[in-house]
Amino acid sequence: MSRRLLLGVVGVAVLTGVLFFAFARGFGRDPHEVPFMLKGKPAPDFTLTRLDTGQTLTLAQLRGQPVVLNFWASWCGPCKLDHPVLARAARRYQNDARFFAVVFEDTPENARGFAPLDPSFPVLIDPQSRMAVDYGVTGVPETYFIDAQGIIRDKYVGPLVDEVEIARRLKAVSEPLVSGVSR
Amino acid sequence: MTSLLLVLLLAQTEHAPQQAGSALLDPVREARVQALGKQLRCPMCQGLSIADSGSSAARAQMDRVRELVAEGKSDDEIRTYFVARYGEWALLEPPAHGFNWLVWLGPAVLLLAGAWIVARMVRRKAPDAVAAPAAPAPAEGSSGDPYLDAVRAELRK
């Protein structure tokens, strides 16, 4: 009997341990949060057309300065909030970084109707949102911060309406990568 | 006339049509696109595959799947492309390795454990079932239930 009791206690202990491990793993993360896989990885290159000038632009042309890419759409409500804030930041920090507004799942006509053509915050047309999926975009608005070496350093999901937040991220992206992070 | 009015009216609204999805491929390759789409999780609606979802993010991803299929990429290469960008999270069916084994083997282990417990209980009960007919026949006026008998005896007093 004492052997059976011991076996039972050990069984319950093992089961509790397994459940504890599983729950610790499961509750430690938000199941709705899509992982940000490209952090610290080279930003995928793109060739997009500027809505204002009609010229094509590649990521390689922007090498040497930090780049801020904001994915947005005219049908996206929160984008109405952060677009003007980002446009203001683009003007203020035009010597520190290049800002671009990439159209997500929308037409150039809609984009033209939504955003005033702003030379410091040019709109880029991404046909079929190919480049957005290349970057792992999950929805709009989403803002990516790429450093001067073309490494994706950070991304912000949701409307970026706080200028202090933008400044903080710009500063971080302007500083060299801490060694040990994959290049 | 009504339809023309309707078209004009709808064209005036703020919600002009979004970007249309890409054109379908030939039936054979399109079947591959749809099959792959069924395996990939929509980042916006989460519980659905990108093939089943009508959200803009799912449409964008379906277009990308179609493009990769058209480029001649294999199913594995396309799955790898999405895992590299959205993590294993993007796969509706978790691949069987590491921690994920718990998901795959857990139900089977629980089922086996349950079967073992049931088997034990049945085996333990079996001697009683055999012994039951051998028990002395209940006395006259007895219901066979000792509790009921006790209640009746109390009531007779």
CSV table of C-alpha atoms in Angstrom, one decimal:
chain,number,residue,atom,x,y,z
A,1,MET,CA,0.0,0.0,0.0
A,2,SER,CA,2.8,2.4,0.9
A,3,ARG,CA,4.3,1.6,-2.5
A,4,ARG,CA,1.1,2.5,-4.3
A,5,LEU,CA,0.8,5.7,-2.2
A,6,LEU,CA,4.4,6.6,-3.2
A,7,LEU,CA,3.6,5.9,-6.8
A,8,GLY,CA,0.5,8.1,-6.6
A,9,VAL,CA,2.4,11.0,-5.0
A,10,VAL,CA,5.1,10.8,-7.7
A,11,GLY,CA,2.5,10.6,-10.4
A,12,VAL,CA,0.7,13.7,-9.2
A,13,ALA,CA,4.0,15.5,-8.7
A,14,VAL,CA,5.1,14.7,-12.3
A,15,LEU,CA,1.7,15.8,-13.7
A,16,THR,CA,1.8,19.0,-11.7
A,17,GLY,CA,5.3,19.7,-12.9
A,18,VAL,CA,4.3,19.2,-16.6
A,19,LEU,CA,1.3,21.4,-16.2
A,20,PHE,CA,3.3,24.0,-14.4
A,21,PHE,CA,5.8,24.0,-17.2
A,22,ALA,CA,3.2,24.2,-19.9
A,23,PHE,CA,1.3,27.0,-18.2
A,24,ALA,CA,4.5,28.9,-17.5
A,25,ARG,CA,5.3,28.8,-21.2
A,26,GLY,CA,1.8,29.5,-22.3
A,27,PHE,CA,0.9,32.4,-19.9
A,28,GLY,CA,4.3,34.0,-20.5
A,29,ARG,CA,3.3,35.3,-23.9
A,30,ASP,CA,0.3,36.9,-25.5
A,31,PRO,CA,-1.2,34.4,-28.0
A,32,HIS,CA,-2.6,37.2,-30.1
A,33,GLU,CA,0.7,39.0,-30.5
A,34,VAL,CA,2.3,38.2,-33.8
A,35,PRO,CA,6.1,37.7,-33.3
A,36,PHE,CA,8.4,40.4,-34.7
A,37,MET,CA,10.8,38.1,-36.5
A,38,LEU,CA,12.7,40.6,-38.6
A,39,LYS,CA,14.1,42.6,-35.6
A,40,GLY,CA,17.8,42.9,-36.0
A,41,LYS,CA,17.7,41.5,-39.5
A,42,PRO,CA,18.5,43.3,-42.8
A,43,ALA,CA,15.5,45.1,-44.1
A,44,PRO,CA,14.2,43.4,-47.3
A,45,ASP,CA,15.0,45.6,-50.3
A,46,PHE,CA,12.1,47.2,-52.2
A,47,THR,CA,11.5,49.1,-55.3
A,48,LEU,CA,8.5,51.4,-55.0
A,49,THR,CA,7.1,54.3,-56.8
A,50,ARG,CA,6.7,57.7,-55.2
A,51,LEU,CA,3.2,59.1,-55.5
A,52,ASP,CA,4.3,62.7,-55.9
A,53,THR,CA,7.2,62.4,-58.4
A,54,GLY,CA,6.4,59.1,-60.0
A,55,GLN,CA,10.1,58.1,-59.5
A,56,THR,CA,11.1,54.7,-58.3
A,57,LEU,CA,12.9,54.4,-55.0
A,58,THR,CA,14.9,51.5,-53.6
A,59,LEU,CA,16.0,50.8,-50.1
A,60,ALA,CA,19.6,50.6,-51.3
A,61,GLN,CA,19.4,54.3,-52.3
A,62,LEU,CA,18.6,55.2,-48.7
A,63,ARG,CA,21.6,53.4,-47.2
A,64,GLY,CA,23.6,55.7,-44.9
A,65,GLN,CA,20.7,57.3,-43.0
A,66,PRO,CA,18.0,55.9,-40.8
A,67,VAL,CA,14.6,55.2,-42.5
A,68,VAL,CA,11.2,55.3,-41.0
A,69,LEU,CA,8.5,53.4,-42.9
A,70,ASN,CA,4.9,54.0,-41.9
A,71,PHE,CA,2.4,51.5,-43.4
A,72,TRP,CA,-1.1,53.1,-43.7
A,73,ALA,CA,-4.3,53.1,-45.8
A,74,SER,CA,-7.0,55.6,-46.5
A,75,TRP,CA,-9.6,53.2,-45.1
A,76,CYS,CA,-7.7,52.9,-41.8
A,77,GLY,CA,-9.2,55.1,-39.0
A,78,PRO,CA,-6.2,55.2,-36.6
A,79,CYS,CA,-4.0,56.2,-39.6
A,80,LYS,CA,-5.8,59.5,-39.6
A,81,LEU,CA,-4.4,60.1,-36.1
A,82,ASP,CA,-0.8,59.3,-36.6
A,83,HIS,CA,-0.3,60.4,-40.2
A,84,PRO,CA,-0.1,64.2,-39.3
A,85,VAL,CA,2.1,63.4,-36.3
A,86,LEU,CA,4.5,61.5,-38.4
A,87,ALA,CA,4.5,64.2,-41.1
A,88,ARG,CA,5.4,66.7,-38.5
A,89,ALA,CA,8.2,64.5,-37.1
A,90,ALA,CA,9.4,64.0,-40.7
A,91,ARG,CA,9.8,67.7,-41.1
A,92,ARG,CA,11.4,68.2,-37.7
A,93,TYR,CA,13.9,65.4,-38.1
A,94,GLN,CA,14.5,65.7,-41.9
A,95,ASN,CA,18.3,65.9,-41.3
A,96,ASP,CA,18.3,62.8,-39.1
A,97,ALA,CA,16.2,60.3,-41.0
A,98,ARG,CA,14.0,59.8,-44.1
A,99,PHE,CA,10.3,59.2,-43.5
A,100,PHE,CA,8.1,57.4,-46.0
A,101,ALA,CA,4.4,56.6,-45.9
A,102,VAL,CA,3.8,53.2,-47.6
A,103,VAL,CA,0.3,52.6,-48.9
A,104,PHE,CA,-1.1,49.2,-47.7
A,105,GLU,CA,-3.9,47.5,-49.7
A,106,ASP,CA,-5.2,50.7,-51.1
A,107,THR,CA,-5.2,52.6,-54.4
A,108,PRO,CA,-3.1,55.6,-55.4
A,109,GLU,CA,-6.3,57.6,-56.0
A,110,ASN,CA,-7.4,56.9,-52.4
A,111,ALA,CA,-3.9,57.8,-51.1
A,112,ARG,CA,-4.0,61.0,-53.1
A,113,GLY,CA,-7.3,61.9,-51.5
A,114,PHE,CA,-6.1,61.1,-48.0
A,115,ALA,CA,-2.7,62.7,-47.5
A,116,PRO,CA,-1.5,66.1,-48.6
A,117,LEU,CA,1.6,65.6,-50.8
A,118,ASP,CA,4.4,66.4,-48.4
A,119,PRO,CA,7.9,66.3,-49.8
A,120,SER,CA,9.4,65.4,-46.4
A,121,PHE,CA,6.9,62.5,-45.9
A,122,PRO,CA,6.5,61.0,-49.4
A,123,VAL,CA,3.9,58.4,-50.1
A,124,LEU,CA,5.1,55.2,-51.7
A,125,ILE,CA,2.8,52.9,-53.7
A,126,ASP,CA,3.2,49.2,-52.9
A,127,PRO,CA,1.3,47.2,-55.5
A,128,GLN,CA,-0.5,44.2,-54.1
A,129,SER,CA,1.2,45.0,-50.7
A,130,ARG,CA,4.0,42.8,-51.7
A,131,MET,CA,6.6,44.8,-49.8
A,132,ALA,CA,4.4,45.0,-46.7
A,133,VAL,CA,4.2,41.2,-46.5
A,134,ASP,CA,8.0,41.1,-47.1
A,135,TYR,CA,8.3,43.2,-43.9
A,136,GLY,CA,5.9,41.1,-41.9
A,137,VAL,CA,3.2,43.8,-41.6
A,138,THR,CA,0.1,42.5,-39.8
A,139,GLY,CA,-2.1,45.5,-40.2
A,140,VAL,CA,-2.1,49.3,-40.4
A,141,PRO,CA,-0.8,51.5,-39.0
A,142,GLU,CA,2.6,49.9,-38.4
A,143,THR,CA,5.8,51.9,-38.3
A,144,TYR,CA,9.3,50.4,-38.9
A,145,PHE,CA,12.6,51.9,-37.9
A,146,ILE,CA,15.6,51.0,-40.0
A,147,ASP,CA,19.1,52.1,-39.2
A,148,ALA,CA,21.7,53.6,-41.5
A,149,GLN,CA,23.1,50.1,-42.3
A,150,GLY,CA,19.7,48.8,-43.4
A,151,ILE,CA,19.0,46.8,-40.3
A,152,ILE,CA,15.4,46.7,-39.0
A,153,ARG,CA,15.8,47.9,-35.4
A,154,ASP,CA,12.3,48.4,-34.2
A,155,LYS,CA,8.6,48.5,-35.1
A,156,TYR,CA,5.6,50.1,-33.6
A,157,VAL,CA,2.2,48.5,-34.0
A,158,GLY,CA,-0.8,50.9,-33.9
A,159,PRO,CA,-1.0,54.7,-34.2
A,160,LEU,CA,2.2,56.5,-33.3
A,161,VAL,CA,0.7,59.7,-32.0
A,162,ASP,CA,3.3,60.6,-29.4
A,163,GLU,CA,6.1,62.7,-30.8
A,164,VAL,CA,8.3,61.9,-27.8
A,165,GLU,CA,7.9,58.2,-28.6
A,166,ILE,CA,9.0,58.9,-32.2
A,167,ALA,CA,12.0,60.9,-31.0
A,168,ARG,CA,13.0,58.2,-28.6
A,169,ARG,CA,12.9,55.5,-31.3
A,170,LEU,CA,14.8,57.7,-33.7
A,171,LYS,CA,17.5,58.2,-31.2
A,172,ALA,CA,17.8,54.5,-30.6
A,173,VAL,CA,18.0,53.8,-34.3
A,174,SER,CA,20.7,56.4,-34.7
A,175,GLU,CA,22.9,54.7,-32.2
A,176,PRO,CA,25.1,51.8,-33.2
A,177,LEU,CA,23.8,48.3,-32.6
A,178,VAL,CA,25.0,46.7,-29.4
A,179,SER,CA,27.5,44.0,-30.3
A,180,GLY,CA,26.2,40.5,-30.2
A,181,VAL,CA,23.0,41.2,-32.0
A,182,SER,CA,22.9,39.5,-35.4
A,183,ARG,CA,23.7,41.7,-38.4
B,1,MET,CA,-30.9,54.3,-64.3
B,2,THR,CA,-31.1,53.3,-60.6
B,3,SER,CA,-27.9,51.3,-60.9
B,4,LEU,CA,-26.1,54.2,-62.6
B,5,LEU,CA,-27.3,56.4,-59.8
B,6,LEU,CA,-26.1,53.9,-57.2
B,7,VAL,CA,-22.7,53.6,-58.9
B,8,LEU,CA,-22.3,57.3,-58.9
B,9,LEU,CA,-23.4,57.6,-55.3
B,10,LEU,CA,-21.1,54.9,-54.1
B,11,ALA,CA,-18.2,56.4,-56.1
B,12,GLN,CA,-18.7,59.7,-54.2
B,13,THR,CA,-18.4,58.2,-50.7
B,14,GLU,CA,-15.2,58.3,-48.7
B,15,HIS,CA,-14.9,54.6,-48.8
B,16,ALA,CA,-13.7,54.2,-52.3
B,17,PRO,CA,-12.7,50.6,-53.3
B,18,GLN,CA,-9.6,49.2,-51.8
B,19,GLN,CA,-6.8,47.7,-53.8
B,20,ALA,CA,-8.1,44.6,-55.6
B,21,GLY,CA,-6.5,41.2,-55.1
B,22,SER,CA,-4.3,39.7,-57.7
B,23,ALA,CA,-5.7,37.7,-60.6
B,24,LEU,CA,-6.1,33.9,-60.0
B,25,LEU,CA,-3.6,31.6,-61.5
B,26,ASP,CA,-4.4,28.5,-63.6
B,27,PRO,CA,-6.5,25.9,-61.8
B,28,VAL,CA,-3.6,23.6,-60.8
B,29,ARG,CA,-1.4,26.3,-59.3
B,30,GLU,CA,-4.4,28.2,-57.9
B,31,ALA,CA,-5.3,25.0,-56.0
B,32,ARG,CA,-1.8,25.1,-54.5
B,33,VAL,CA,-2.3,28.7,-53.5
B,34,GLN,CA,-5.6,27.9,-51.8
B,35,ALA,CA,-4.1,24.9,-50.0
B,36,LEU,CA,-1.2,26.9,-48.7
B,37,GLY,CA,-3.6,29.7,-47.7
B,38,LYS,CA,-5.5,27.3,-45.6
B,39,GLN,CA,-2.4,26.4,-43.6
B,40,LEU,CA,-1.4,30.0,-42.9
B,41,ARG,CA,-2.9,32.0,-40.0
B,42,CYS,CA,-4.4,35.4,-40.6
B,43,PRO,CA,-2.6,38.0,-38.5
B,44,MET,CA,-5.7,40.3,-38.2
B,45,CYS,CA,-8.5,37.8,-37.5
B,46,GLN,CA,-6.2,35.2,-35.9
B,47,GLY,CA,-8.7,32.3,-35.7
B,48,LEU,CA,-9.0,32.0,-39.5
B,49,SER,CA,-6.7,31.0,-42.3
B,50,ILE,CA,-5.7,33.7,-44.8
B,51,ALA,CA,-7.7,31.7,-47.4
B,52,ASP,CA,-10.9,32.0,-45.4
B,53,SER,CA,-10.4,35.6,-44.2
B,54,GLY,CA,-11.6,38.6,-46.0
B,55,SER,CA,-9.4,41.0,-44.1
B,56,SER,CA,-6.9,43.3,-46.0
B,57,ALA,CA,-3.9,41.7,-44.3
B,58,ALA,CA,-5.1,38.2,-45.4
B,59,ARG,CA,-5.7,39.4,-48.9
B,60,ALA,CA,-2.2,40.9,-49.1
B,61,GLN,CA,-0.7,37.6,-47.9
B,62,MET,CA,-2.8,35.5,-50.3
B,63,ASP,CA,-1.5,37.8,-53.1
B,64,ARG,CA,2.1,37.1,-51.9
B,65,VAL,CA,1.5,33.3,-51.8
B,66,ARG,CA,0.1,33.5,-55.3
B,67,GLU,CA,3.2,35.5,-56.4
B,68,LEU,CA,5.6,33.0,-54.8
B,69,VAL,CA,3.7,30.1,-56.4
B,70,ALA,CA,3.9,31.9,-59.8
B,71,GLU,CA,7.7,32.3,-59.2
B,72,GLY,CA,7.9,28.5,-58.9
B,73,LYS,CA,8.7,28.4,-55.2
B,74,SER,CA,7.9,25.0,-53.5
B,75,ASP,CA,5.3,24.7,-50.7
B,76,ASP,CA,8.1,24.4,-48.1
B,77,GLU,CA,9.9,27.5,-49.4
B,78,ILE,CA,6.6,29.5,-49.1
B,79,ARG,CA,5.9,28.2,-45.6
B,80,THR,CA,9.5,29.1,-44.7
B,81,TYR,CA,9.0,32.6,-46.1
B,82,PHE,CA,6.0,33.2,-43.9
B,83,VAL,CA,7.6,31.7,-40.8
B,84,ALA,CA,10.7,33.9,-41.3
B,85,ARG,CA,8.4,37.0,-41.1
B,86,TYR,CA,5.5,36.0,-38.8
B,87,GLY,CA,7.1,33.2,-36.8
B,88,GLU,CA,5.7,29.7,-36.3
B,89,TRP,CA,2.7,31.6,-35.1
B,90,ALA,CA,1.8,31.9,-38.8
B,91,LEU,CA,1.3,28.1,-39.1
B,92,LEU,CA,-2.2,27.0,-38.1
B,93,GLU,CA,-0.8,23.5,-37.5
B,94,PRO,CA,2.2,23.7,-35.2
B,95,PRO,CA,5.1,21.7,-36.5
B,96,ALA,CA,5.9,18.6,-34.4
B,97,HIS,CA,9.1,19.5,-32.7
B,98,GLY,CA,10.3,20.6,-29.2
B,99,PHE,CA,7.6,22.1,-27.0
B,100,ASN,CA,5.0,21.5,-29.7
B,101,TRP,CA,5.1,17.7,-29.0
B,102,LEU,CA,3.0,18.5,-26.0
B,103,VAL,CA,0.2,19.6,-28.3
B,104,TRP,CA,0.5,16.6,-30.5
B,105,LEU,CA,1.0,13.9,-27.9
B,106,GLY,CA,-0.9,15.4,-25.0
B,107,PRO,CA,-4.4,14.3,-26.1
B,108,ALA,CA,-3.1,10.8,-26.9
B,109,VAL,CA,-1.4,10.5,-23.5
B,110,LEU,CA,-4.6,11.7,-21.7
B,111,LEU,CA,-6.7,9.3,-23.7
B,112,LEU,CA,-4.4,6.4,-22.8
B,113,ALA,CA,-4.4,7.5,-19.1
B,114,GLY,CA,-8.2,7.6,-19.1
B,115,ALA,CA,-8.4,4.2,-20.7
B,116,TRP,CA,-6.1,2.8,-18.1
B,117,ILE,CA,-8.1,4.3,-15.2
B,118,VAL,CA,-11.4,2.9,-16.7
B,119,ALA,CA,-9.8,-0.5,-17.2
B,120,ARG,CA,-8.7,-0.6,-13.6
B,121,MET,CA,-12.1,0.4,-12.3
B,122,VAL,CA,-13.8,-2.3,-14.4
B,123,ARG,CA,-11.3,-4.9,-13.2
B,124,ARG,CA,-11.9,-3.9,-9.6
B,125,LYS,CA,-15.7,-4.0,-10.0
B,126,ALA,CA,-15.7,-7.4,-11.7
B,127,PRO,CA,-15.4,-9.5,-8.4
B,128,ASP,CA,-18.4,-7.6,-6.9
B,129,ALA,CA,-20.4,-8.4,-10.0
B,130,VAL,CA,-19.6,-12.1,-9.7
B,131,ALA,CA,-20.3,-12.0,-5.9
B,132,ALA,CA,-23.7,-10.3,-6.3
B,133,PRO,CA,-25.7,-13.3,-7.4
B,134,ALA,CA,-24.1,-15.4,-4.7
B,135,ALA,CA,-25.4,-13.0,-2.0
B,136,PRO,CA,-28.3,-14.3,0.1
B,137,ALA,CA,-31.6,-13.7,-1.5
B,138,PRO,CA,-33.3,-10.7,0.1
B,139,ALA,CA,-35.8,-11.6,2.8
B,140,GLU,CA,-39.6,-11.4,2.2
B,141,GLY,CA,-40.8,-7.8,2.1
B,142,SER,CA,-37.3,-6.6,1.6
B,143,SER,CA,-36.6,-4.2,-1.3
B,144,GLY,CA,-33.0,-5.4,-1.5
B,145,ASP,CA,-31.8,-1.9,-0.6
B,146,PRO,CA,-30.6,-1.8,3.0
B,147,TYR,CA,-31.3,1.9,3.3
B,148,LEU,CA,-34.8,1.7,2.0
B,149,ASP,CA,-35.4,-1.3,4.4
B,150,ALA,CA,-34.1,0.8,7.3
B,151,VAL,CA,-36.4,3.7,6.5
B,152,ARG,CA,-39.4,1.3,6.2
B,153,ALA,CA,-38.4,-0.4,9.5
B,154,GLU,CA,-38.3,3.1,11.1
B,155,LEU,CA,-41.7,4.0,9.7
B,156,ARG,CA,-43.2,0.7,11.0
B,157,LYS,CA,-42.2,1.5,14.5
